[in-house]
Amino acid sequence: PPAPLGFTDVTLNSRNTYEVSRRRSAPEHLPHGATAPAAPAPPPQEPADRARHRGGIASAGSSFAEFFARNFFTKRTKELKPAVQSAPGWKLFGKVPPRENLPKDSKIIQQEYEARTGRMCKPPPPSARRKNIEFEPLSTTALILEDRPANLPAKSVEEALRHRQEYDEMVAEAKKREIKEAHKRKKIMRERFKQEENIASAMVIWVNEILPNWEGMRGTRRVRELWWQGLPPSVRGKVWSLAVGNELNITPELYEIFLSRAKERWKSFSETSSENDIEDAGASVADREASLELIKLDISRTFPSLYIFQKGGPYHDLLHSVLGAYTCYRPDVGYVQGMSFIAAVLILNLEEADAFIAFANLLNKPCQLAFFRVDHSMMLKYFAAFEVFFEENLPKLFLHFKSYSLTPDIYLIDWIFTLYSKSLPLDLACRVWDVFCRDGEEFLFRTGLGILRLYEDILLQMDFIHIAQFLTKLPEDITSEKLFSCIAAIQMQNSNKKWAQVFASLMKDNKEGDKNHSPAPKN
Amino acid sequence: AMAADRAGAAPRDCPKASLEPDHLYNVLFVGDSHVGKTSFLYRLHADSFTPNLTATVGLDYRIKNLVVDNKHFALRLWDSAGQERYHSMTKQFFRKADGVVLMYDITSQYSFSDVRYWLSCIQEAAGDGVAVLLLGNKTDCAAERQVPKKEGEVLAKEHQLMFYECSAASGHNVLESMVSFCRLLKAREDELKNKAEEVPKAPQKKKSCCW
């Protein structure tokens, strides 16, 4: 089915579609991005929402794909079309503007020449022409064959001959280039086709074999290997849900209860804030944080280039609901910046209630709980464990970082809080999530080491601030093949101790009152 | 303002920018969530504005090279997340900062009243010596203004802060404020240097005393 493949396309392009998506969005929805609209404007026509609802029980992932297949890419191709049409072959002198008073069309000159040299006795039939579209000398190339205008000295015989020769060379050269390009295009197409085939066949295995026997098969070598290759987008949400589990026993009904509670709070909040906007100014930061205002502000700042979570976007209300319900469900954790990215990725792959269940259970994992509660001593343990494996795997880079006192909190905070969804391209982040669901928290840190390994040579040339800047704004052209081969090369073994053991022994050290050598926050 | 305009950023490929800077400062950006810290840095970096920046999680980093008064300044800019939960993480960086840019949003009275909270954080962690620039952002949204310019000026005077109103969206006062802040940072550095030069005299005296 084309839908899941469409999803891959979208995510592959998610970082490059800014310009297109910007034009798509109506400017009045986002006055400045920096200011929250005071009154919610009536949402405009929402084709994606309809697409989603038409999908009914179909997974959100596929309807998301539909949305893009329908709106995003039709627009894209439309915009690309004119360019394609105006360049039906190649152009040797692309920058030369066409002269207005050409005595003859260059194409006619070319045909005349070909007729004279007997290369093409008759004009090719339309079908043959189309086949030959890969090579069609056009533009001003053939002008070289033409006689000079009357006001200029005429060409000598040698000169005309030379020009003829030059023309033949130019044509041959262009033909060669064109053939090379065509080969390249074909190769890319073949690779993409193969990739799509792989996804399709993996999907069949997941749906028919693995999912029906989940508990029995999830730990088998075959499944684990297939899992590493990346989950097909159509089963991704389902596998994530199963792997994250539901220790908290949350039901869709429970979600509805917390959602309605959140809605009540929004209502009372908007009423009070409009009445005494200024008088409340003395309220502390913490009070307002609890007031859900921050969620509103952050939703539009979640994957802004996708234009689906912003006000008027198809998933805006959904993201608002999931985050609001969570703050009512877990007031002890509350909303923390970074959460909106996690919820958004889940919403892209799961139905609303399932997304909430996965979200709440995911944030209940020890590592996520430590970070989102900003439990400094626990965070330090995670950083320290990370450094153990950092030193083991990349000793040179480790020393380089040490020499600048560059501690892992500088880059890991952003990576761990958002589970890489903010720092990596979305399709790649989803693949990291796939294996994170398989291997647990240790994979988050292994991914971090994989990134460091991938860019080790560059990082070794940089100083503190450049490293910090680089790691918090990773290159956008990072590919999954390269990253995953680097991650695979990271050994999560330290003198026969695995991640969990290293972490446990660090926890023990803490209880014995060991002094902390990591310069991360002390409280 | 004219002088500030001329003292613009050094172009990226300018050989001077790659040389050792004359002055290097760590500058930490703080202020409530959504006042425009990252947008300000983006304007400074790329001289453009996008309403599509993502929320900052933890910390972000930017380098900015400026040539002011024929001196090459390298600014290490630390952009912090505004949410209170992150403050305990941000606080450790106050100690490393030579200067702090404290930003509020002129269309948000809340963000302005939190300036006092932020000032207490700065004082607590960095002491009185640190240079502080108070910035009222979003002057382009004049219609929604909640904080009069006068209030910002009064607060800045009270706490002896450098003060500007600016707009990351329009670019108004973005470079100007940073250029002035560079001068302030340099003045502070010179002050400290002078003090440091006075200090060695004391041990020398002591030495002669003991002898």
XYZ file of C-alpha atoms in Angstrom:
734
model
C 0.000 0.000 0.000
C 1.331 3.447 -0.873
C 0.296 5.189 2.332
C 3.103 4.026 4.630
C 5.628 4.740 1.942
C 4.257 8.205 1.690
C 5.097 8.659 5.315
C 8.724 7.872 4.679
C 8.796 10.434 1.941
C 7.401 13.086 4.180
C 9.816 12.514 6.962
C 12.733 12.332 4.614
C 11.811 15.745 3.403
C 10.717 17.199 6.669
C 13.769 19.376 7.020
C 13.834 20.598 3.499
C 10.288 21.655 3.035
C 10.413 24.817 5.027
C 10.013 27.126 2.066
C 7.146 25.222 0.595
C 5.324 24.859 3.844
C 5.826 28.482 4.678
C 4.062 29.474 1.526
C 1.312 27.022 2.285
C 0.443 28.512 5.601
C -1.789 31.470 5.873
C 0.208 34.248 7.526
C -2.615 35.375 9.774
C -2.387 32.165 11.773
C 1.032 33.059 13.007
C 1.226 36.767 13.561
C 4.809 36.533 14.693
C 5.201 33.137 16.198
C 6.377 35.026 19.200
C 3.005 36.272 20.250
C 0.134 34.055 21.158
C -3.073 35.046 19.423
C -5.384 36.431 22.064
C -8.556 34.855 20.773
C -8.585 31.523 19.012
C -9.355 32.204 15.397
C -11.838 29.837 13.786
C -9.785 27.095 12.217
C -9.674 27.310 8.466
C -10.568 24.489 6.166
C -8.711 21.452 7.346
C -8.347 18.964 4.551
C -5.950 16.839 6.541
C -8.391 16.568 9.367
C -10.949 15.256 6.957
C -8.444 12.867 5.530
C -7.773 11.674 9.011
C -11.399 11.173 9.846
C -12.115 9.466 6.589
C -9.457 7.026 7.619
C -11.601 6.184 10.612
C -9.862 3.528 12.627
C -6.890 3.471 10.288
C -3.738 4.424 12.075
C -2.833 8.051 12.412
C 0.405 7.285 10.662
C -1.252 6.392 7.434
C -3.654 9.287 7.508
C -0.740 11.563 8.158
C 0.805 10.160 5.039
C -2.428 10.730 3.208
C -2.430 14.308 4.308
C 0.934 14.844 2.803
C 0.360 12.756 -0.227
C -2.724 14.799 -0.915
C -1.757 18.281 -0.016
C 1.884 18.616 0.578
C 3.309 16.838 -2.360
C 0.709 17.686 -4.910
C 1.622 21.244 -4.165
C 5.277 20.475 -4.384
C 5.073 18.729 -7.703
C 2.872 21.460 -9.050
C 5.473 24.003 -8.156
C 8.198 21.964 -9.692
C 6.386 21.326 -12.938
C 7.032 24.595 -14.750
C 10.738 24.186 -14.216
C 10.618 20.694 -15.636
C 8.629 21.788 -18.641
C 10.901 24.651 -19.452
C 13.934 22.416 -19.481
C 13.109 19.524 -21.778
C 16.704 18.545 -22.389
C 19.902 20.216 -21.542
C 21.136 23.732 -21.964
C 24.672 24.522 -22.813
C 24.402 28.233 -22.320
C 21.820 28.253 -19.631
C 22.484 31.802 -18.536
C 22.360 33.405 -21.965
C 18.989 35.079 -22.375
C 17.273 34.264 -25.649
C 17.688 37.021 -28.201
C 14.498 38.622 -29.260
C 15.217 39.224 -32.912
C 16.670 35.889 -33.841
C 16.568 35.511 -37.597
C 15.829 31.821 -37.173
C 14.849 29.565 -34.364
C 17.946 27.718 -33.193
C 16.035 24.485 -33.419
C 15.430 25.095 -37.093
C 19.105 25.767 -37.600
C 19.897 22.526 -35.879
C 17.413 20.589 -37.986
C 18.712 22.181 -41.132
C 22.212 21.201 -40.209
C 21.229 17.672 -39.414
C 19.326 17.420 -42.672
C 22.337 18.708 -44.564
C 24.692 16.238 -42.918
C 22.161 13.494 -43.444
C 21.947 12.584 -39.798
C 18.267 12.799 -39.620
C 16.604 12.511 -42.962
C 13.109 13.214 -41.734
C 11.754 14.797 -38.595
C 11.317 12.047 -36.027
C 7.780 10.925 -35.228
C 6.440 12.219 -31.905
C 6.826 8.892 -30.116
C 10.450 8.564 -31.113
C 11.049 12.101 -30.027
C 9.783 11.344 -26.567
C 12.085 8.373 -26.270
C 14.930 10.596 -27.221
C 14.047 13.175 -24.608
C 17.175 12.382 -22.640
C 19.155 13.995 -25.396
C 17.755 16.988 -27.145
C 20.145 19.806 -27.914
C 18.244 23.021 -27.684
C 18.753 26.566 -26.645
C 21.416 28.616 -28.327
C 23.894 25.846 -29.054
C 23.087 25.582 -32.731
C 23.484 29.319 -33.258
C 27.162 28.710 -33.780
C 26.268 27.197 -37.159
C 24.496 30.278 -38.389
C 26.047 32.932 -40.620
C 26.864 36.237 -39.039
C 24.435 39.155 -39.468
C 25.002 41.197 -42.616
C 26.611 44.108 -40.771
C 29.484 41.892 -39.592
C 32.234 40.295 -41.683
C 31.146 36.918 -43.030
C 32.620 33.671 -41.723
C 35.494 32.231 -43.618
C 35.290 28.640 -44.825
C 37.737 27.486 -42.147
C 35.843 29.302 -39.495
C 32.566 27.767 -40.576
C 34.190 24.389 -40.609
C 35.645 24.950 -37.169
C 32.282 26.022 -35.844
C 30.744 22.913 -37.249
C 33.369 20.865 -35.493
C 32.890 22.715 -32.265
C 29.181 22.186 -32.493
C 29.644 18.448 -32.950
C 31.946 18.349 -29.952
C 29.526 20.288 -27.816
C 26.712 17.976 -28.771
C 28.798 14.880 -28.058
C 29.893 16.260 -24.699
C 26.371 17.124 -23.682
C 25.154 13.744 -24.772
C 27.744 12.044 -22.626
C 26.750 14.125 -19.631
C 23.117 13.457 -20.233
C 23.631 9.704 -20.414
C 25.617 9.769 -17.194
C 22.861 11.704 -15.469
C 20.294 9.242 -16.725
C 22.278 6.351 -15.306
C 22.472 8.090 -11.975
C 18.750 8.721 -11.941
C 18.055 5.119 -12.815
C 20.297 3.919 -10.015
C 18.535 6.117 -7.496
C 15.192 4.859 -8.716
C 16.364 1.263 -8.436
C 17.567 1.855 -4.882
C 14.361 3.540 -3.877
C 12.358 0.763 -5.417
C 14.390 -1.826 -3.538
C 13.949 0.104 -0.317
C 10.220 0.248 -0.841
C 10.142 -3.451 -1.569
C 12.043 -4.154 1.637
C 9.619 -2.070 3.643
C 6.677 -3.820 2.032
C 8.035 -7.297 2.701
C 9.031 -6.394 6.268
C 5.540 -5.108 6.824
C 4.050 -8.425 5.770
C 6.277 -10.252 8.259
C 5.406 -7.854 11.066
C 1.683 -8.008 10.423
C 1.304 -11.699 9.682
C 3.947 -13.320 11.850
C 5.287 -11.139 14.611
C 2.382 -9.060 15.858
C 0.022 -12.048 16.309
C 2.705 -13.813 18.405
C 4.174 -10.738 20.048
C 5.205 -12.059 23.454
C 6.702 -15.225 22.041
C 8.617 -13.614 19.236
C 9.688 -10.161 20.417
C 12.905 -11.425 21.944
C 13.950 -13.759 19.147
C 17.063 -13.041 17.214
C 15.256 -12.814 13.918
C 12.780 -10.263 15.190
C 15.458 -8.249 16.928
C 17.432 -8.071 13.705
C 14.432 -7.077 11.663
C 13.640 -4.496 14.346
C 17.096 -2.956 14.009
C 16.460 -2.414 10.278
C 13.695 0.001 11.198
C 9.990 -0.578 11.644
C 7.704 -0.139 8.633
C 5.770 3.068 9.276
C 2.436 1.284 9.123
C 3.229 -0.956 12.104
C 5.494 1.484 13.888
C 2.907 2.871 16.270
C 1.590 -0.574 17.106
C 5.058 -1.955 17.885
C 5.966 1.102 19.948
C 2.777 0.696 21.974
C 3.437 -2.972 22.606
C 7.085 -2.408 23.471
C 6.484 0.537 25.790
C 3.696 -1.398 27.436
C 1.028 -0.130 29.777
C 2.316 -0.666 33.281
C 0.152 2.195 34.433
C -2.999 0.419 33.208
C -4.369 3.517 31.560
C -7.584 3.003 29.607
C -9.040 5.236 26.912
C -11.810 6.074 29.391
C -9.265 7.290 31.913
C -7.752 9.470 29.239
C -11.150 11.002 28.544
C -11.565 11.778 32.240
C -8.240 13.594 32.464
C -8.876 15.343 29.189
C -12.171 16.753 30.408
C -10.455 17.847 33.608
C -7.827 19.655 31.544
C -10.528 21.313 29.479
C -12.187 22.626 32.638
C -8.900 24.075 33.760
C -8.311 25.783 30.433
C -11.749 27.281 30.612
C -11.335 28.680 34.093
C -7.835 29.819 33.264
C -8.830 31.751 30.183
C -11.667 33.400 32.111
C -9.478 34.589 34.966
C -6.574 35.615 32.823
C -8.713 37.848 30.635
C -10.182 39.585 33.690
C -7.071 40.337 35.685
C -4.265 39.990 33.288
C -2.169 42.691 34.883
C -3.206 42.274 38.513
C -1.971 38.704 38.533
C 1.406 39.847 37.399
C 2.860 39.246 40.840
C 2.161 35.531 40.659
C 5.305 33.452 40.681
C 6.727 31.717 37.660
C 5.804 28.341 39.082
C 2.146 29.258 39.413
C 1.847 30.171 35.821
C 3.766 27.163 34.702
C 1.067 25.037 36.211
C -1.557 27.104 34.471
C -1.080 25.377 31.106
C -0.205 28.625 29.392
C 3.213 27.281 28.517
C 1.745 24.302 26.685
C -0.194 26.647 24.470
C 2.929 28.591 23.625
C 5.003 25.507 22.986
C 2.595 23.616 20.749
C 3.138 26.019 17.886
C 6.866 25.677 18.452
C 6.800 21.902 18.003
C 8.048 20.756 14.593
C 7.119 24.179 13.206
C 8.365 23.324 9.740
C 5.735 20.596 9.379
C 2.909 23.091 9.899
C 0.574 20.541 11.383
C 0.780 21.301 15.093
C 0.351 25.033 14.849
C -2.850 26.896 15.423
C -5.194 25.887 12.634
C -3.056 22.865 11.794
C -4.670 19.418 11.786
C -2.954 18.095 14.918
C -2.862 21.242 17.009
C -5.797 20.385 19.229
C -4.678 16.789 19.541
C -1.277 17.757 20.876
C -2.895 20.253 23.209
C -5.225 17.536 24.517
C -2.559 14.920 25.125
C -0.264 17.338 26.952
C -3.107 18.890 28.942
C -4.441 15.514 30.008
C -0.957 14.487 31.080
C -0.475 17.487 33.364
C -3.750 16.572 35.052
C -2.783 12.923 35.237
C 0.695 13.584 36.603
C 0.691 16.935 38.403
C 3.846 15.771 40.195
C 5.703 15.872 36.897
C 3.675 18.514 35.090
C 4.525 19.888 31.695
C 8.213 20.278 30.927
C 9.589 21.824 27.744
C 10.679 19.037 25.456
C 7.624 16.904 26.197
C 5.704 18.418 23.312
C 8.164 16.846 20.868
C 7.706 13.385 22.343
C 3.935 13.684 22.329
C 4.028 14.987 18.743
C 6.033 12.020 17.461
C 3.586 9.652 19.166
C 0.602 11.509 17.702
C 2.100 11.130 14.235
C 2.118 7.360 14.694
C -0.807 6.511 16.976
C -4.447 7.268 17.599
C -5.166 9.875 20.246
C -5.858 7.676 23.283
C -3.100 5.219 22.362
C -0.702 8.119 21.970
C -1.575 9.304 25.463
C -1.140 5.825 26.947
C 2.246 5.411 25.299
C 3.230 8.936 26.330
C 2.386 8.460 30.006
C 4.096 5.069 30.167
C 7.158 6.275 28.302
C 7.611 9.210 30.672
C 7.246 6.821 33.584
C 10.498 5.049 32.684
C 13.258 5.740 35.212
C 15.445 7.696 32.812
C 12.635 9.914 31.515
C 11.297 10.458 35.026
C 14.743 11.515 36.241
C 15.159 14.013 33.420
C 11.685 15.488 33.368
C 11.683 15.943 37.112
C 15.138 17.506 36.700
C 16.444 15.203 39.401
C 20.026 16.417 39.369
C 21.662 13.588 41.247
C 20.031 11.007 38.985
C 20.894 12.942 35.863
C 24.499 13.058 37.002
C 24.476 9.272 37.282
C 23.282 8.967 33.733
C 25.940 11.390 32.520
C 28.606 9.532 34.468
C 27.541 6.171 33.006
C 27.573 7.769 29.568
C 31.126 8.976 30.152
C 32.254 5.465 31.110
C 31.193 4.189 27.690
C 32.389 7.364 25.987
C 35.909 6.824 27.276
C 35.776 3.132 26.397
C 34.598 3.673 22.817
C 36.111 6.997 21.793
C 39.125 7.604 24.039
C 40.678 10.268 21.842
C 37.558 12.355 21.582
C 36.869 11.799 25.268
C 40.218 13.372 26.163
C 39.601 16.200 23.711
C 36.307 17.011 25.411
C 37.944 16.701 28.828
C 40.623 19.194 27.847
C 37.893 21.773 27.292
C 35.929 20.658 30.381
C 33.097 19.960 27.992
C 30.666 17.897 30.017
C 27.975 15.678 28.511
C 25.141 17.746 29.963
C 25.987 20.405 27.342
C 24.631 18.226 24.537
C 22.873 15.287 26.194
C 20.155 17.349 27.860
C 18.588 18.283 24.551
C 19.050 14.803 23.079
C 17.630 12.882 26.006
C 14.790 15.239 26.840
C 13.374 15.084 23.327
C 14.580 11.543 22.550
C 16.450 12.992 19.544
C 13.241 14.111 17.862
C 14.401 17.727 17.848
C 18.033 17.162 16.942
C 17.777 14.497 14.237
C 15.669 14.531 11.062
C 12.290 13.089 11.928
C 12.636 9.867 9.936
C 15.959 9.168 11.587
C 14.597 10.029 15.022
C 11.816 7.478 14.451
C 14.403 4.826 13.687
C 16.192 5.697 16.916
C 12.875 5.364 18.722
C 12.371 1.952 17.110
C 15.506 0.541 18.685
C 14.986 2.550 21.877
C 11.722 0.639 22.241
C 13.677 -2.581 21.724
C 16.727 -1.889 23.923
C 15.538 0.685 26.436
C 17.356 3.719 27.842
C 20.819 2.377 27.075
C 20.102 2.868 23.396
C 19.581 6.593 23.913
C 23.115 6.894 25.211
C 24.448 4.529 22.581
C 22.894 6.748 19.920
C 24.640 9.735 21.471
C 27.955 7.921 21.220
C 27.109 6.948 17.643
C 26.651 10.627 16.768
C 29.970 11.495 18.412
C 31.649 8.695 16.504
C 30.119 9.790 13.222
C 31.537 13.293 13.622
C 34.640 12.391 15.594
C 37.113 13.746 13.033
C 35.314 17.065 12.773
C 34.863 17.391 16.524
C 38.537 16.749 17.168
C 39.291 19.928 15.205
C 36.899 22.101 17.190
C 37.107 24.066 20.425
C 34.563 24.184 23.236
C 31.982 26.551 21.823
C 32.149 25.150 18.312
C 31.605 21.638 19.622
C 28.678 22.844 21.704
C 27.213 24.685 18.749
C 27.762 21.737 16.420
C 26.228 19.142 18.714
C 23.150 21.212 19.491
C 22.616 21.890 15.766
C 23.576 18.682 14.013
C 24.036 18.720 10.227
C 20.765 18.199 8.411
C 22.208 15.786 5.874
C 22.876 13.087 8.449
C 21.751 9.750 6.965
C 20.374 6.723 8.743
C 22.845 4.333 7.064
C 25.852 6.257 8.311
C 24.493 6.930 11.768
C 23.307 3.380 12.350
C 26.601 1.891 11.237
C 28.313 4.175 13.763
C 25.852 3.220 16.479
C 26.400 -0.454 15.681
C 30.129 0.045 16.168
C 29.601 1.341 19.711
C 30.187 -1.399 22.256
C 28.016 -1.164 25.304
C 30.395 -3.290 27.358
C 32.865 -1.932 29.870
C 35.196 -4.616 31.231
C 32.399 -7.139 30.941
C 29.918 -4.807 32.557
C 26.856 -3.812 30.651
C 25.090 -0.481 30.807
C 22.697 -1.548 33.558
C 25.535 -2.859 35.709
C 27.663 0.231 35.236
C 24.690 2.391 36.085
C 23.825 0.290 39.152
C 27.370 0.494 40.477
C 27.336 4.281 40.019
C 24.113 4.405 41.989
C 25.776 2.410 44.741
C 28.743 4.770 44.782
C 26.368 7.613 45.319
C 24.885 6.024 48.399
C 28.350 5.607 49.827
C 28.748 9.347 49.556
C 31.310 9.328 46.829
C 32.375 12.774 45.710
C 31.153 13.768 42.318
C 33.799 14.450 39.769
C 31.401 15.516 37.075
C 31.140 19.286 36.905
C 27.447 19.213 36.059
C 24.996 20.995 38.367
C 25.355 20.578 42.092
C 22.450 21.355 44.293
C 23.558 54.564 16.622
C 25.602 55.480 13.557
C 28.791 54.283 15.155
C 27.118 51.056 16.109
C 25.990 50.513 12.557
C 29.464 50.902 11.213
C 30.840 48.635 13.874
C 28.995 45.746 12.324
C 29.741 42.077 12.463
C 32.908 40.875 10.827
C 32.103 38.890 7.701
C 32.440 35.174 8.076
C 35.352 34.801 5.741
C 37.122 37.805 7.149
C 40.571 36.531 8.109
C 40.437 38.567 11.270
C 37.476 36.558 12.508
C 39.445 33.342 12.372
C 42.382 34.843 14.212
C 42.548 34.881 17.946
C 40.017 37.440 19.130
C 41.132 40.429 21.169
C 38.374 39.753 23.654
C 36.350 36.654 24.386
C 33.253 36.747 26.547
C 30.696 34.242 27.714
C 27.230 35.730 27.571
C 24.221 33.929 28.995
C 20.715 34.708 27.760
C 17.944 34.339 30.325
C 14.326 35.371 30.681
C 10.881 33.804 30.640
C 9.855 31.259 28.071
C 8.788 32.727 24.738
C 10.166 36.239 25.180
C 12.363 35.774 22.101
C 15.828 34.783 23.275
C 16.452 32.312 20.487
C 14.919 34.620 17.877
C 17.207 37.421 19.021
C 20.225 35.142 18.622
C 18.969 33.996 15.261
C 18.640 37.589 14.111
C 22.140 38.312 15.342
C 23.491 35.223 13.610
C 21.638 35.184 10.291
C 20.189 38.701 10.184
C 16.762 37.308 9.529
C 13.683 36.320 11.446
C 11.658 33.167 11.356
C 8.549 32.627 13.425
C 9.285 28.906 13.191
C 11.977 28.409 15.779
C 11.502 25.476 18.093
C 11.377 25.836 21.838
C 14.797 25.614 23.450
C 15.381 22.536 25.554
C 18.258 22.778 27.988
C 20.826 25.055 26.398
C 21.777 26.253 22.938
C 25.030 27.781 21.847
C 26.023 30.369 19.305
C 29.227 32.151 18.482
C 29.178 35.738 17.324
C 32.179 37.670 16.122
C 31.936 41.425 16.235
C 34.388 44.151 15.390
C 33.856 47.082 17.716
C 36.209 50.061 17.924
C 38.675 48.123 15.748
C 38.834 45.292 18.256
C 37.746 41.781 17.469
C 35.240 40.463 19.993
C 34.223 36.813 20.114
C 31.007 36.273 22.007
C 30.060 32.835 23.197
C 26.329 33.093 23.516
C 24.523 30.633 25.752
C 20.822 30.444 25.109
C 18.847 28.935 27.954
C 15.394 27.399 28.139
C 12.971 29.758 29.830
C 10.868 27.293 31.759
C 11.316 27.406 35.503
C 12.007 23.685 35.677
C 15.208 24.262 33.769
C 16.434 27.102 35.943
C 18.329 24.841 38.301
C 20.263 23.637 35.259
C 20.795 27.149 33.921
C 22.047 28.460 37.246
C 25.344 26.629 37.078
C 26.206 28.612 33.978
C 25.771 31.978 35.676
C 29.110 31.437 37.330
C 30.849 30.997 33.994
C 29.255 34.050 32.432
C 31.020 37.364 31.910
C 27.748 38.950 31.018
C 24.054 38.164 31.211
C 21.394 39.321 28.788
C 18.080 39.393 30.630
C 15.199 39.567 28.233
C 11.523 40.293 28.692
C 8.682 40.723 26.263
C 7.167 44.222 26.150
C 3.802 42.672 25.307
C 3.853 40.550 28.467
C 3.608 42.153 31.888
C 4.311 38.714 33.365
C 7.669 38.447 31.716
C 8.552 41.930 32.969
C 7.621 41.209 36.550
C 9.781 38.093 36.408
C 12.789 40.293 35.660
C 13.196 40.826 39.408
C 13.186 37.090 39.958
C 15.868 36.677 37.307
C 17.933 39.487 38.802
C 17.923 37.718 42.143
C 19.114 34.535 40.413
C 21.934 36.435 38.718
C 22.976 38.131 41.928
C 22.889 34.905 43.865
C 24.929 32.893 41.383
C 27.187 35.402 39.671
C 27.575 38.202 42.200
C 27.430 41.931 41.574
C 30.403 42.092 39.238
C 28.667 40.592 36.241
C 27.498 42.942 33.464
C 23.794 42.751 32.766
C 21.936 43.946 29.691
C 18.185 44.294 30.125
C 16.343 43.879 26.828
C 12.671 44.564 26.186
C 11.939 42.569 23.040
C 9.119 42.718 20.462
C 8.934 46.466 19.827
C 7.402 45.554 16.468
C 4.232 44.541 18.326
C 3.553 48.096 19.477
C -0.209 47.627 19.534
C 0.060 44.872 22.132
C 2.537 46.670 24.347
C 1.911 46.135 28.063
C 5.181 47.406 29.489
C 5.920 51.124 28.896
C 9.471 51.905 27.953
C 9.724 54.130 31.003
C 9.215 51.146 33.322
C 12.101 49.319 31.773
C 14.292 52.389 32.078
C 13.383 52.887 35.725
C 14.109 49.269 36.590
C 17.410 49.373 34.732
C 18.439 52.541 36.542
C 17.490 51.081 39.893
C 19.700 48.036 39.342
C 22.346 49.788 37.238
C 21.729 47.708 34.129
C 22.313 48.589 30.537
C 18.913 48.869 28.860
C 17.549 48.637 25.330
C 14.259 47.923 23.707
C 14.618 45.832 20.592
C 12.859 43.649 18.073
C 14.220 40.348 16.867
C 11.487 40.405 14.221
C 12.440 43.743 12.668
C 16.078 43.757 13.702
C 15.634 47.026 15.591
C 18.454 47.549 18.109
C 19.653 43.945 17.895
C 23.189 44.656 16.735
C 23.269 48.055 18.439
C 22.528 46.605 21.846
C 25.140 43.878 21.462
C 27.780 46.345 20.321
C 27.117 48.527 23.363
C 27.187 45.462 25.545
C 30.582 44.529 24.112
C 31.882 47.931 25.160
C 30.461 47.463 28.627
C 32.014 44.010 28.924
C 35.343 45.405 27.840
C 35.103 48.241 30.360
C 34.371 45.703 33.093
C 37.304 43.607 32.007
C 39.605 46.624 32.064
C 38.373 47.473 35.549
C 39.120 43.973 36.745
C 42.539 44.077 35.103
C 43.390 47.313 36.842
C 42.335 45.815 40.120
C 44.383 42.722 39.422
C 47.407 44.864 38.680
C 47.016 46.504 42.034
C 46.880 43.204 43.820
C 50.449 41.989 43.129
C 51.767 45.084 44.881
C 50.476 43.816 48.162
C 52.432 40.521 48.227
C 55.538 42.393 47.132
C 55.241 44.642 50.107
C 54.706 41.664 52.286
C 57.800 40.048 50.884
C 59.941 43.032 51.648
C 58.379 43.173 55.044
C 59.393 39.653 55.850
C 62.835 40.176 54.580
